[in-house]
XYZ file of N, CA, C and O in Angstrom:
568
model
N -4.902 -1.801 20.066
C -3.494 -1.601 19.790
C -3.202 -0.103 19.924
O -3.059 0.603 18.945
N -3.139 0.355 21.161
C -3.012 1.786 21.436
C -1.614 2.320 21.152
O -1.457 3.524 21.001
N -0.621 1.471 21.085
C 0.743 1.928 20.836
C 1.071 2.005 19.347
O 2.199 2.338 18.987
N 0.114 1.697 18.493
C 0.341 1.745 17.052
C 0.373 3.195 16.597
O -0.514 3.987 16.915
N 1.404 3.546 15.864
C 1.559 4.896 15.330
C 1.454 4.825 13.810
O 2.183 4.049 13.176
N 0.562 5.623 13.244
C 0.390 5.707 11.796
C 0.917 7.057 11.365
O 0.543 8.091 11.931
N 1.790 7.059 10.346
C 2.366 8.329 9.883
C 2.816 8.202 8.445
O 2.989 7.093 7.924
N 3.027 9.348 7.815
C 3.575 9.374 6.461
C 5.072 9.090 6.517
O 5.766 9.494 7.460
N 5.556 8.404 5.516
C 6.998 8.121 5.422
C 7.756 9.403 5.093
O 7.218 10.320 4.479
N 9.006 9.424 5.495
C 9.919 10.503 5.131
C 11.050 9.895 4.300
O 11.220 8.663 4.282
N 11.841 10.727 3.640
C 12.973 10.177 2.892
C 13.907 9.314 3.747
O 14.506 8.369 3.241
N 13.993 9.597 5.035
C 14.860 8.807 5.917
C 14.350 7.383 6.137
O 15.091 6.521 6.588
N 13.085 7.122 5.823
C 12.485 5.804 6.037
C 12.663 4.851 4.860
O 12.363 3.660 4.989
N 13.099 5.330 3.728
C 12.974 4.560 2.496
C 13.771 3.261 2.472
O 13.271 2.243 1.992
N 14.974 3.256 2.974
C 15.744 2.006 2.996
C 15.072 0.977 3.906
O 15.016 -0.214 3.572
N 14.548 1.441 5.025
C 13.830 0.550 5.939
C 12.587 -0.018 5.265
O 12.289 -1.212 5.384
N 11.855 0.820 4.546
C 10.650 0.373 3.841
C 11.001 -0.676 2.790
O 10.350 -1.723 2.699
N 12.029 -0.429 2.002
C 12.421 -1.390 0.970
C 12.815 -2.734 1.575
O 12.437 -3.792 1.062
N 13.545 -2.710 2.672
C 13.913 -3.957 3.349
C 12.671 -4.635 3.934
O 12.532 -5.867 3.858
N 11.760 -3.847 4.483
C 10.521 -4.384 5.047
C 9.704 -5.109 3.983
O 9.181 -6.195 4.230
N 9.576 -4.518 2.797
C 8.793 -5.145 1.733
C 9.342 -6.518 1.341
O 8.594 -7.396 0.956
N 10.652 -6.701 1.452
C 11.226 -8.011 1.127
C 10.745 -9.082 2.100
O 10.658 -10.262 1.744
N 10.425 -8.686 3.313
C 9.947 -9.609 4.334
C 8.428 -9.729 4.341
O 7.887 -10.821 4.476
N 7.737 -8.607 4.174
C 6.297 -8.561 4.448
C 5.403 -8.481 3.220
O 4.243 -8.851 3.298
N 5.914 -7.984 2.101
C 5.070 -7.780 0.924
C 5.077 -9.021 0.034
O 6.058 -9.751 -0.022
N 3.988 -9.205 -0.655
C 3.858 -10.329 -1.589
C 4.222 -9.833 -2.984
O 3.655 -8.859 -3.463
N 5.156 -10.472 -3.622
C 5.534 -10.081 -4.978
C 6.454 -8.873 -5.002
O 6.769 -8.279 -3.980
N 6.908 -8.546 -6.184
C 7.784 -7.394 -6.369
C 7.243 -6.523 -7.493
O 6.414 -6.944 -8.280
N 7.753 -5.314 -7.554
C 7.324 -4.352 -8.554
C 8.553 -3.728 -9.196
O 9.616 -3.643 -8.580
N 8.384 -3.263 -10.410
C 9.476 -2.590 -11.106
C 9.903 -1.324 -10.354
O 11.009 -0.853 -10.493
N 9.008 -0.801 -9.511
C 9.291 0.427 -8.757
C 9.852 0.161 -7.363
O 10.047 1.094 -6.592
N 10.097 -1.087 -7.028
C 10.614 -1.420 -5.702
C 12.121 -1.200 -5.634
O 12.899 -2.132 -5.451
N 12.492 0.041 -5.792
C 13.895 0.420 -5.627
C 13.943 1.814 -5.022
O 12.931 2.504 -4.916
N 15.115 2.206 -4.612
C 15.284 3.498 -3.934
C 14.777 4.646 -4.802
O 14.055 5.519 -4.319
N 15.129 4.659 -6.083
C 14.703 5.747 -6.969
C 13.179 5.815 -7.084
O 12.596 6.899 -7.028
N 12.536 4.673 -7.239
C 11.090 4.646 -7.388
C 10.372 5.165 -6.155
O 9.448 5.974 -6.251
N 10.797 4.718 -4.987
C 10.136 5.138 -3.757
C 10.486 6.589 -3.434
O 9.640 7.339 -2.936
N 11.698 7.015 -3.748
C 12.055 8.431 -3.567
C 11.163 9.333 -4.403
O 10.706 10.379 -3.934
N 10.911 8.948 -5.655
C 10.033 9.745 -6.520
C 8.624 9.821 -5.951
O 7.981 10.868 -5.968
N 8.136 8.701 -5.449
C 6.803 8.684 -4.846
C 6.707 9.686 -3.704
O 5.810 10.530 -3.666
N 7.633 9.618 -2.772
C 7.595 10.471 -1.588
C 7.857 11.937 -1.951
O 7.248 12.842 -1.367
N 8.702 12.181 -2.936
C 8.947 13.564 -3.362
C 7.711 14.163 -4.036
O 7.372 15.326 -3.813
N 7.037 13.368 -4.845
C 5.865 13.864 -5.572
C 4.650 14.008 -4.667
O 3.881 14.933 -4.789
N 4.466 13.058 -3.751
C 3.304 13.060 -2.868
C 3.740 12.591 -1.486
O 3.675 11.399 -1.173
N 4.195 13.514 -0.647
C 4.781 13.153 0.645
C 3.856 12.399 1.603
O 4.333 11.809 2.557
N 2.547 12.410 1.363
C 1.633 11.705 2.261
C 1.164 10.366 1.709
O 0.372 9.670 2.350
N 1.637 9.975 0.543
C 1.130 8.762 -0.107
C 1.604 7.468 0.551
O 0.848 6.505 0.616
N 2.819 7.421 1.012
C 3.356 6.211 1.637
C 3.111 6.304 3.142
O 3.701 7.136 3.831
N 2.201 5.471 3.613
C 1.777 5.507 5.010
C 2.397 4.313 5.743
O 2.358 3.187 5.255
N 2.959 4.596 6.911
C 3.636 3.576 7.706
C 2.888 3.319 9.006
O 2.277 4.231 9.572
N 2.969 2.097 9.479
C 2.498 1.724 10.814
C 3.715 1.294 11.611
O 4.489 0.444 11.155
N 3.862 1.867 12.788
C 4.978 1.527 13.671
C 4.435 1.091 15.020
O 3.467 1.648 15.526
N 5.081 0.109 15.581
C 4.753 -0.378 16.910
C 6.039 -0.400 17.716
O 6.999 -1.075 17.330
N 6.068 0.384 18.766
C 7.264 0.512 19.611
C 8.493 0.895 18.788
O 9.586 0.390 18.985
N 8.287 1.765 17.799
C 9.377 2.266 16.970
C 9.787 1.345 15.834
O 10.677 1.679 15.064
N 9.152 0.183 15.715
C 9.481 -0.773 14.660
C 8.435 -0.691 13.546
O 7.233 -0.650 13.810
N 8.891 -0.700 12.297
C 7.985 -0.708 11.154
C 7.266 -2.041 11.096
O 7.902 -3.095 11.032
N 5.924 -2.007 11.143
C 5.146 -3.242 11.112
C 4.138 -3.277 9.966
O 3.503 -4.310 9.736
N 3.993 -2.158 9.238
C 3.044 -2.164 8.130
C 3.195 -0.959 7.226
O 3.723 0.078 7.642
N 2.736 -1.128 5.976
C 2.772 -0.041 4.999
C 1.540 -0.108 4.106
O 0.936 -1.167 3.936
N 1.213 1.021 3.530
C 0.274 1.085 2.414
C 0.620 2.337 1.610
O 1.043 3.338 2.175
N 0.492 2.226 0.312
C 0.621 3.402 -0.552
C -0.797 3.810 -0.931
O -1.562 2.997 -1.456
N -1.139 5.051 -0.625
C -2.458 5.609 -0.908
C -2.274 6.729 -1.929
O -2.124 7.889 -1.577
N -2.256 6.350 -3.186
C -2.016 7.310 -4.252
C -3.309 7.922 -4.770
O -4.290 7.214 -4.992
N -3.310 9.230 -4.944
C -4.468 9.933 -5.482
C -3.984 10.813 -6.619
O -3.084 11.625 -6.444
N -4.583 10.634 -7.787
C -4.151 11.393 -8.963
C -5.057 12.579 -9.257
O -4.979 13.174 -10.328
N -5.945 12.904 -8.323
C -6.885 13.980 -8.527
C -8.232 13.472 -9.011
O -9.217 14.213 -9.028
N -8.285 12.213 -9.392
C -9.506 11.626 -9.906
C -9.810 10.288 -9.237
O -10.912 10.028 -8.807
N -8.785 9.445 -9.149
C -8.979 8.108 -8.587
C -8.053 7.872 -7.402
O -6.962 8.430 -7.330
N -8.506 6.982 -6.542
C -7.772 6.632 -5.331
C -7.244 5.204 -5.493
O -8.020 4.270 -5.643
N -5.937 5.062 -5.459
C -5.308 3.762 -5.695
C -4.536 3.310 -4.460
O -3.786 4.091 -3.876
N -4.693 2.046 -4.111
C -4.003 1.459 -2.969
C -3.028 0.393 -3.444
O -3.394 -0.477 -4.239
N -1.816 0.492 -2.947
C -0.761 -0.451 -3.293
C 0.024 -0.784 -2.036
O 0.055 -0.036 -1.080
N 0.722 -1.875 -2.085
C 1.702 -2.247 -1.068
C 1.164 -2.250 0.350
O 1.856 -1.846 1.290
N -0.095 -2.731 0.504
C -0.576 -2.991 1.856
C 0.186 -4.225 2.324
O 0.049 -5.303 1.753
N 0.993 -4.035 3.332
C 1.826 -5.128 3.830
C 1.940 -4.997 5.343
O 2.129 -3.900 5.866
N 1.799 -6.124 6.013
C 1.968 -6.179 7.466
C 3.001 -7.255 7.760
O 2.974 -8.337 7.161
N 3.906 -6.947 8.665
C 4.931 -7.914 9.046
C 4.256 -9.223 9.457
O 3.264 -9.215 10.196
N 4.771 -10.360 8.996
C 4.134 -11.653 9.296
C 3.870 -11.898 10.781
O 2.868 -12.506 11.141
N 4.734 -11.421 11.660
C 4.545 -11.652 13.092
C 3.439 -10.790 13.701
O 3.029 -11.018 14.836
N 2.950 -9.800 12.943
C 1.959 -8.868 13.481
C 0.635 -8.908 12.732
O -0.218 -8.045 12.939
N 0.444 -9.892 11.882
C -0.802 -9.980 11.122
C -1.964 -10.379 12.027
O -1.778 -10.971 13.084
N -3.163 -10.005 11.587
C -4.415 -10.323 12.280
C -4.517 -9.635 13.633
O -5.123 -10.153 14.574
N -3.927 -8.425 13.721
C -4.002 -7.630 14.945
C -4.590 -6.246 14.678
O -4.530 -5.375 15.544
N -5.119 -6.031 13.471
C -5.750 -4.748 13.164
C -4.853 -3.725 12.503
O -5.297 -2.604 12.227
N -3.609 -4.081 12.234
C -2.678 -3.116 11.638
C -3.074 -2.790 10.203
O -3.101 -1.621 9.814
N -3.403 -3.800 9.412
C -3.836 -3.549 8.043
C -5.081 -2.676 8.007
O -5.191 -1.754 7.198
N -6.023 -2.964 8.892
C -7.238 -2.157 8.972
C -6.944 -0.714 9.346
O -7.549 0.219 8.800
N -6.020 -0.510 10.276
C -5.641 0.852 10.674
C -4.990 1.599 9.508
O -5.250 2.790 9.299
N -4.166 0.897 8.743
C -3.548 1.519 7.576
C -4.606 1.878 6.524
O -4.564 2.969 5.949
N -5.542 0.980 6.282
C -6.589 1.274 5.306
C -7.482 2.418 5.773
O -7.884 3.262 4.960
N -7.773 2.494 7.056
C -8.554 3.622 7.578
C -7.817 4.928 7.330
O -8.414 5.914 6.866
N -6.516 4.952 7.587
C -5.723 6.169 7.343
C -5.727 6.530 5.864
O -5.869 7.706 5.503
N -5.588 5.531 5.001
C -5.595 5.779 3.561
C -6.951 6.317 3.105
O -7.028 7.289 2.341
N -8.018 5.687 3.578
C -9.356 6.108 3.181
C -9.675 7.510 3.693
O -10.290 8.319 2.982
N -9.244 7.833 4.904
C -9.439 9.192 5.425
C -8.685 10.202 4.581
O -9.193 11.295 4.295
N -7.501 9.853 4.139
C -6.735 10.721 3.242
C -7.497 10.949 1.946
O -7.621 12.071 1.466
N -8.006 9.886 1.364
C -8.746 9.997 0.110
C -9.969 10.902 0.264
O -10.236 11.752 -0.588
N -10.698 10.745 1.346
C -11.884 11.585 1.570
C -11.478 13.052 1.694
O -12.122 13.936 1.103
N -10.408 13.335 2.440
C -9.917 14.725 2.566
C -9.577 15.323 1.205
O -9.773 16.510 0.975
N -9.066 14.482 0.300
C -8.660 14.955 -1.023
C -9.817 14.988 -2.037
O -9.628 15.410 -3.172
N -10.976 14.518 -1.633
C -12.126 14.520 -2.528
C -12.347 13.219 -3.268
O -13.169 13.157 -4.186
N -11.648 12.183 -2.883
C -11.807 10.889 -3.540
C -13.156 10.264 -3.234
O -13.735 10.506 -2.174
N -13.630 9.464 -4.175
C -14.950 8.840 -4.032
C -14.920 7.327 -3.919
O -15.866 6.718 -3.430
N -13.881 6.694 -4.419
C -13.816 5.238 -4.403
C -12.350 4.820 -4.413
O -11.555 5.335 -5.186
N -12.026 3.875 -3.573
C -10.670 3.352 -3.564
C -10.597 2.050 -4.336
O -11.538 1.267 -4.341
N -9.485 1.862 -5.031
C -9.251 0.567 -5.669
C -7.885 0.065 -5.250
O -7.005 0.836 -4.909
N -7.758 -1.241 -5.232
C -6.541 -1.861 -4.710
C -5.945 -2.811 -5.733
O -6.663 -3.517 -6.434
N -4.640 -2.829 -5.791
C -3.905 -3.814 -6.582
C -3.659 -5.016 -5.669
O -2.976 -4.899 -4.659
N -4.264 -6.159 -6.016
C -4.148 -7.358 -5.202
C -3.775 -8.514 -6.124
O -4.466 -8.760 -7.116
N -2.705 -9.203 -5.806
C -2.282 -10.330 -6.627
C -3.344 -11.429 -6.628
O -3.894 -11.782 -5.581
N -3.610 -11.977 -7.783
C -4.604 -13.032 -7.929
C -4.276 -14.226 -7.048
O -5.160 -14.817 -6.425
N -3.026 -14.580 -6.947
C -2.637 -15.778 -6.194
C -2.574 -15.564 -4.680
O -2.410 -16.510 -3.932
N -2.695 -14.328 -4.228
C -2.536 -14.031 -2.806
C -3.874 -14.157 -2.073
O -4.524 -13.180 -1.734
N -4.270 -15.407 -1.812
C -5.560 -15.682 -1.182
C -5.689 -15.038 0.195
O -6.767 -14.587 0.575
N -4.609 -15.002 0.956
C -4.649 -14.371 2.287
C -5.042 -12.902 2.151
O -5.862 -12.406 2.926
N -4.502 -12.246 1.153
C -4.849 -10.838 0.943
C -6.301 -10.678 0.527
O -6.966 -9.720 0.932
N -6.819 -11.605 -0.255
C -8.223 -11.531 -0.675
C -9.135 -11.473 0.544
O -10.082 -10.678 0.582
N -8.854 -12.293 1.541
C -9.663 -12.311 2.751
C -9.567 -10.968 3.486
O -10.578 -10.446 3.959
N -8.374 -10.424 3.572
C -8.178 -9.148 4.267
C -8.900 -8.009 3.550
O -9.559 -7.182 4.190
N -8.784 -7.974 2.240
C -9.456 -6.906 1.485
C -10.968 -7.032 1.598
O -11.676 -6.030 1.762
N -11.479 -8.256 1.495
C -12.936 -8.439 1.642
C -13.400 -7.992 3.030
O -14.443 -7.357 3.180
N -12.655 -8.333 4.052
C -13.002 -7.941 5.414
C -13.024 -6.425 5.580
O -13.770 -5.897 6.399
N -12.235 -5.736 4.774
C -12.184 -4.271 4.832
C -13.247 -3.621 3.945
O -13.307 -2.395 3.848
N -14.069 -4.447 3.291
C -15.164 -3.904 2.490
C -14.890 -3.780 1.009
O -15.716 -3.237 0.267
N -13.770 -4.294 0.539
C -13.424 -4.244 -0.879
C -13.876 -5.523 -1.572
O -13.989 -6.565 -0.936
N -14.126 -5.419 -2.857
C -14.541 -6.589 -3.628
C -13.904 -6.512 -5.013
O -13.716 -5.422 -5.557
N -13.579 -7.671 -5.583
C -12.996 -7.652 -6.942
C -14.053 -7.236 -7.969
O -15.244 -7.476 -7.781
N -13.589 -6.593 -9.005
C -14.443 -6.255 -10.142
C -13.971 -7.117 -11.308
O -13.013 -6.772 -11.988
N -14.625 -8.216 -11.497
C -14.192 -9.201 -12.478
C -14.286 -8.710 -13.915
O -13.640 -9.242 -14.801
N -15.090 -7.687 -14.169
C -15.229 -7.200 -15.534
C -14.111 -6.246 -15.939
O -14.070 -5.792 -17.070
N -13.188 -5.962 -15.030
C -12.029 -5.125 -15.344
C -10.784 -5.998 -15.398
O -10.644 -6.951 -14.649
N -9.862 -5.643 -16.229
C -8.585 -6.333 -16.325
C -7.500 -5.261 -16.371
O -7.630 -4.279 -17.097
N -6.463 -5.444 -15.631
C -5.344 -4.511 -15.642
C -4.469 -4.803 -16.848
O -4.080 -5.946 -17.075
N -4.167 -3.781 -17.631
C -3.262 -3.898 -18.774
C -2.024 -3.065 -18.462
O -2.117 -1.939 -17.986
N -0.854 -3.633 -18.700
C 0.384 -2.938 -18.362
C 1.363 -2.948 -19.521
O 1.321 -3.839 -20.382
N 2.214 -1.969 -19.526
C 3.310 -1.882 -20.486
C 4.501 -1.276 -19.748
O 4.450 -0.122 -19.327
N 5.561 -2.020 -19.547
C 6.760 -1.456 -18.916
C 7.302 -0.311 -19.770
O 7.411 -0.423 -20.987
N 7.629 0.785 -19.105
C 8.187 1.944 -19.798
C 9.684 2.051 -19.636
O 10.319 2.893 -20.236
N 10.237 1.176 -18.813
C 11.686 1.157 -18.591
C 12.103 -0.290 -18.328
O 11.305 -1.115 -17.911
N 13.325 -0.579 -18.580
C 13.880 -1.914 -18.287
C 14.052 -2.041 -16.784
O 14.470 -1.123 -16.122
N 13.745 -3.212 -16.264
C 13.895 -3.402 -14.809
C 15.284 -3.824 -14.451
O 16.089 -4.219 -15.201
């Protein structure tokens, strides 16, 4: 897929990204709004990574690094472009970013019910850690 372009999102991309997630991403998040994504890009301009094919957004991943841990969120590929290496290209870009920043291990937020994603993550070398459980507390009303 030589025409695939991987790049960091800019503020001009955010409305397109939000619309894309409604089509391509599984589930929703309290941060899936303009303000949330704007804060992400303002705080860490390289965290939201996009895949484009012929100028069209076909994939995303958020590669967040807090200085200690490497977190992956919102790996999403447009349904018409799945199983063509786009997710793998996005994960390679994210992992290369983490290595440049000094990261040692990436972890991913993957919905339990999203079996298709489980296969993709396993194929990319990730595995669930069953002895960990995510605990959350909303800090704002959605």
